[in-house]
Amino acid sequence: MSVTNYLTLPRAPWNDRRGTLSPLKAVVLVLLTAPALWYGTAFVLRALGAEPVEALQDQAGRWALRFLFLSLAVTPLRLLWRWNELIKVRRLIGLAALFYALGHFALFLAIQDWVWLKIASEIATRIYLTIGAAALTGLLVLGLTSTDEAVRRLGPARWQSLHRLAYGIALLATVHFFLQTRLDPTEAMVMCGLLGWLLAVRAWRWRGATLDARSALVLAVIMTLATAFGEALFFHLRFGVDLQTLLATNFGVVAGIRPAWWVGGILLPVALVAYARRRPASALGRRRRQSVSIGSLR
Ligand code: HEM
């Protein structure tokens, strides 16, 4: 009997279940490691400004959140774009989010000089850090239970309800991002709009409604408008600026590309691709409908 009968070696991340190279997984893996390589190189070349460790920590946090959102977008995109193969990369993207979040946390520890008492008191007393720690703990739980073995042990139904926590974790991580934003809340606002779409799509499917190009488009328009109004409300409440002026700014481009434009620019193409990939009414379906209407005339 060969050794491999006793040992189950972990599968290479670029291989599929049969152990053969999956081009989709390989490409996604390269894209997932690209930010780490880019910022790692910039760090070594001292191109990250006056506070390189802090800059690296920020980027690790941002990419953790982006990949977490992307992992949540896999199922809607798979349904909308009729691209079943996408499911193969969901776990990979989720694990990338966890690794970037762990990197973000490790750099935080380094910034705090690994003084554990200080670290514990910072996390316990600053609400945005407490929320970040809760999100990281949740991500860890999902990461540790992302193996085939864990699915078998928990059973598919329990595993699925556990992994729905990813939505709550994304919410916590977005609040963490938002609360620590000081000068420019643009990206945090964009993430709020995108999270709104992900949650709305999920709620839509929970109601039992089918997710199609039209519903994706309607939700994209709603989230774009909600982002513009949300940003206006934020600046109105924070700095007392006139709401109408703020709205005019958010829907215009004079003050640069506002968050609502980003949200629309990301979500509208998603819906448009879904329209383009809609299955044309099949000849069989057409014939059936014709025979029904002819039958009803008889
Ligand atoms: C124990 C866990 C965590 C700690 C201690 C922590 C710590 C921090 C700190 C100190 C900052 C502010 C950096 C600054 O002042 O510029 C920050 C920002 C941020 N964190 Fe975390 N974080 C944690 C978990 C997470 C998780 C799980 C995510 C995402 C999944 C995340 C995403 C972010 C993002 C997007 C930012 C904003 C970065 C920027 O301004 O460019 N964090 N975090």
XYZ file of C-alpha atoms and ligand atoms in Angstrom:
341
model
C 0.000 0.000 0.000
C 1.405 3.406 -0.905
C 2.102 6.127 1.644
C -0.543 8.347 0.072
C -3.191 5.923 1.323
C -2.316 7.014 4.857
C -1.509 10.646 4.249
C -3.877 13.063 2.577
C -1.565 15.731 1.281
C -3.155 19.183 1.000
C -4.119 20.072 -2.565
C -2.076 22.776 -4.276
C -4.228 25.942 -4.366
C -4.028 26.122 -8.185
C -5.302 22.557 -8.672
C -8.905 21.429 -8.847
C -10.409 18.482 -6.948
C -8.997 15.969 -9.414
C -5.511 17.327 -8.814
C -5.174 18.864 -12.287
C -4.241 22.478 -12.930
C -7.244 24.821 -12.965
C -6.397 27.875 -15.122
C -9.095 29.928 -13.357
C -7.679 29.120 -9.911
C -4.130 29.830 -11.074
C -5.087 33.257 -12.472
C -7.087 34.160 -9.344
C -4.198 33.064 -7.127
C -1.806 35.368 -9.002
C -4.288 38.263 -8.661
C -4.752 37.578 -4.939
C -1.018 37.623 -4.242
C -0.352 40.686 -6.444
C -1.138 43.355 -3.777
C 1.125 41.606 -1.236
C 3.965 41.458 -3.771
C 3.400 45.055 -4.868
C 3.344 46.581 -1.386
C 6.013 44.176 -0.098
C 8.329 45.366 -2.871
C 7.449 49.028 -2.248
C 8.268 48.485 1.443
C 11.670 46.954 0.651
C 12.403 49.805 -1.800
C 11.367 52.354 0.883
C 8.679 53.758 -1.389
C 5.856 53.809 1.181
C 6.445 57.265 2.628
C 7.459 58.469 6.071
C 5.583 55.733 7.980
C 6.077 52.596 5.887
C 4.845 50.073 8.476
C 1.645 52.055 9.052
C 1.139 52.368 5.272
C 1.637 48.623 4.858
C -0.826 47.944 7.677
C -3.447 50.185 6.036
C -3.050 48.475 2.674
C -3.280 45.005 4.230
C -6.552 46.048 5.932
C -7.977 47.509 2.716
C -7.175 44.411 0.670
C -8.547 42.131 3.403
C -11.861 43.965 3.166
C -11.887 44.011 -0.656
C -11.227 40.273 -0.836
C -13.854 39.587 1.825
C -16.401 41.463 -0.309
C -15.233 39.632 -3.419
C -15.746 36.275 -1.708
C -19.324 37.356 -0.891
C -19.836 38.475 -4.480
C -18.944 35.051 -5.919
C -22.427 33.532 -5.592
C -24.346 36.552 -6.992
C -21.875 36.838 -9.883
C -22.073 33.102 -10.567
C -25.871 33.325 -10.793
C -26.024 36.595 -12.698
C -23.290 35.805 -15.207
C -24.191 32.100 -15.510
C -20.579 31.267 -14.684
C -20.701 28.172 -12.467
C -16.936 27.674 -12.457
C -16.596 30.773 -10.250
C -17.570 28.685 -7.212
C -14.155 27.001 -7.456
C -12.401 30.187 -6.322
C -14.683 31.261 -3.465
C -12.682 29.478 -0.780
C -9.404 30.791 -2.191
C -10.647 34.389 -2.099
C -12.039 33.980 1.441
C -8.703 32.602 2.649
C -6.858 35.476 0.970
C -9.074 37.890 2.963
C -8.091 36.058 6.153
C -4.359 36.134 5.330
C -4.383 39.859 4.554
C -6.351 40.493 7.778
C -3.791 38.472 9.752
C -1.003 40.497 8.108
C -2.857 43.712 9.039
C -3.095 42.508 12.659
C 0.542 41.353 12.805
C 1.664 44.801 11.586
C -0.532 46.406 14.259
C 1.283 44.278 16.860
C 4.627 45.392 15.409
C 3.560 49.078 15.571
C 2.675 48.520 19.246
C 6.180 47.022 19.755
C 4.621 43.685 20.763
C 3.755 45.090 24.213
C 0.864 42.764 25.001
C -0.631 44.763 27.871
C -0.772 47.887 25.715
C -2.224 45.896 22.811
C -4.935 44.373 25.000
C -5.881 47.722 26.525
C -5.984 49.425 23.077
C -8.297 46.717 21.727
C -10.493 46.795 24.832
C -10.830 50.580 25.036
C -11.018 51.756 21.413
C -14.326 50.719 19.984
C -13.110 50.557 16.344
C -10.340 48.158 17.413
C -12.770 46.019 19.444
C -14.962 45.767 16.344
C -11.920 44.922 14.159
C -10.904 42.200 16.625
C -14.419 40.706 16.504
C -14.252 40.684 12.685
C -10.825 39.036 12.726
C -12.011 36.370 15.192
C -14.970 35.624 12.923
C -12.711 35.395 9.867
C -10.454 32.970 11.745
C -13.399 30.730 12.605
C -14.492 30.703 8.960
C -10.922 30.042 7.786
C -10.437 27.139 10.187
C -13.730 25.577 9.107
C -13.155 26.038 5.390
C -11.795 22.519 4.809
C -13.698 19.612 3.222
C -13.208 17.779 6.522
C -15.000 20.582 8.423
C -17.923 20.456 5.962
C -18.174 16.690 6.546
C -17.991 17.026 10.330
C -20.491 19.871 10.675
C -22.824 18.654 7.955
C -23.652 20.887 4.946
C -26.622 22.656 6.584
C -24.781 23.627 9.783
C -21.645 24.522 7.820
C -23.648 26.803 5.570
C -25.346 28.629 8.419
C -21.965 29.078 10.122
C -20.461 30.512 6.939
C -23.343 32.969 6.538
C -21.531 34.775 9.380
C -19.342 36.182 6.623
C -22.010 38.867 6.026
C -21.909 39.949 9.685
C -18.105 39.923 9.599
C -18.106 42.116 6.476
C -20.443 44.522 8.274
C -18.161 44.663 11.340
C -15.054 45.177 9.194
C -16.774 47.995 7.257
C -17.799 49.726 10.499
C -14.190 49.298 11.728
C -12.957 50.938 8.502
C -15.491 53.750 8.704
C -14.849 54.605 12.359
C -11.106 55.021 11.924
C -11.434 57.204 8.811
C -10.318 60.716 9.599
C -9.858 62.944 6.565
C -11.202 61.255 3.460
C -14.125 58.861 3.886
C -14.386 58.142 0.123
C -13.312 54.491 0.144
C -15.217 53.718 3.354
C -18.368 55.178 1.714
C -17.777 53.114 -1.425
C -17.453 49.977 0.702
C -20.718 50.859 2.504
C -22.526 51.126 -0.855
C -21.097 47.826 -2.099
C -21.910 46.094 1.177
C -25.463 47.436 0.887
C -25.752 45.749 -2.523
C -24.342 42.439 -1.250
C -26.743 42.431 1.713
C -29.697 43.469 -0.453
C -28.947 40.700 -2.965
C -28.703 38.189 -0.122
C -32.006 39.403 1.381
C -33.590 39.221 -2.080
C -32.594 35.570 -2.428
C -33.680 34.792 1.165
C -37.170 35.949 0.210
C -37.065 33.216 -2.400
C -36.988 35.676 -5.323
C -34.752 34.800 -8.286
C -31.767 36.998 -8.803
C -31.810 38.159 -12.415
C -30.296 40.982 -14.430
C -33.273 43.257 -13.764
C -33.241 42.876 -9.981
C -29.445 43.333 -9.957
C -29.864 46.546 -11.966
C -32.624 47.897 -9.708
C -30.544 47.155 -6.590
C -27.471 48.744 -8.223
C -29.386 51.972 -8.920
C -30.834 52.020 -5.387
C -27.387 51.515 -3.822
C -25.830 54.209 -6.024
C -28.488 56.719 -4.942
C -28.252 55.558 -1.311
C -24.479 56.142 -1.377
C -24.927 59.695 -2.693
C -27.564 60.463 -0.043
C -25.554 58.683 2.683
C -22.428 60.711 1.913
C -24.409 63.957 1.844
C -26.020 63.131 5.182
C -22.635 62.265 6.702
C -21.076 65.626 5.774
C -24.245 67.484 6.709
C -24.329 65.969 10.194
C -20.579 66.242 10.706
C -19.833 69.708 9.312
C -23.272 71.261 8.951
C -22.885 71.778 5.176
C -26.131 72.435 3.280
C -27.694 69.132 2.172
C -28.706 70.356 -1.304
C -25.208 71.624 -2.082
C -23.774 68.294 -0.950
C -26.166 66.314 -3.125
C -25.368 68.469 -6.154
C -21.661 67.810 -5.492
C -22.161 64.058 -5.109
C -24.054 63.741 -8.371
C -21.566 65.953 -10.214
C -17.911 65.429 -11.032
C -16.529 68.872 -10.113
C -15.278 67.607 -6.735
C -13.709 64.506 -8.279
C -15.200 61.036 -8.546
C -17.552 60.815 -5.569
C -18.326 57.465 -3.838
C -21.728 57.149 -5.573
C -19.962 57.194 -8.956
C -17.629 54.445 -7.810
C -20.516 52.330 -6.539
C -22.485 52.833 -9.769
C -19.338 52.286 -11.829
C -18.805 48.890 -10.194
C -22.396 47.660 -9.823
C -23.961 48.818 -13.104
C -21.485 46.857 -15.297
C -22.230 43.778 -13.153
C -25.923 44.097 -14.063
C -25.158 44.929 -17.712
C -23.002 41.814 -18.110
C -25.887 39.844 -16.569
C -28.189 41.294 -19.256
C -25.718 40.359 -21.966
C -25.488 36.800 -20.649
C -29.227 36.274 -20.258
C -30.271 33.005 -21.810
C -32.308 33.709 -24.940
C -35.784 32.194 -24.769
C -35.142 28.727 -26.168
C -36.696 27.647 -29.429
C -38.361 24.834 -27.489
C -39.842 27.286 -24.969
C -41.051 29.529 -27.803
C -42.665 26.581 -29.584
C -44.352 25.474 -26.340
C -45.742 28.968 -25.717
C -47.015 29.135 -29.301
C -48.777 25.764 -29.025
C -50.346 26.856 -25.696
C -51.709 30.051 -27.254
C -52.907 28.189 -30.356
C -54.503 25.599 -28.031
C -56.266 28.321 -26.073
C -57.723 29.680 -29.344
C -59.192 26.323 -30.250
C -7.652 42.694 15.931
C -7.975 43.052 14.714
C -7.674 44.390 14.095
C -6.905 45.417 14.563
C -6.138 45.520 15.870
C -6.926 46.458 13.555
C -6.257 47.667 13.650
C -6.390 48.712 12.780
C -5.827 50.022 12.948
C -4.970 50.465 14.142
C -6.201 50.764 11.898
C -5.939 52.253 11.702
C -4.702 52.524 10.993
C -4.523 54.023 10.896
O -4.644 54.729 11.920
O -4.259 54.486 9.805
C -6.998 49.932 11.028
C -7.522 50.332 9.842
C -8.191 49.489 8.976
N -8.516 48.180 9.192
Fe -8.117 47.110 10.847
N -7.697 46.040 12.519
C -8.177 44.778 12.803
C -8.992 43.999 12.004
C -9.351 44.304 10.727
C -10.063 43.428 9.830
C -10.513 42.004 10.176
C -10.230 44.105 8.661
C -10.865 43.687 7.369
C -11.330 42.514 7.070
C -9.643 45.422 8.824
C -9.632 46.417 7.884
C -9.151 47.686 8.077
C -9.232 48.746 7.082
C -9.857 48.642 5.705
C -8.625 49.868 7.649
C -8.437 51.243 7.006
C -7.074 51.331 6.386
C -6.823 52.683 5.783
O -7.201 53.704 6.380
O -6.216 52.753 4.727
N -9.116 45.503 10.093
N -7.094 48.702 11.601
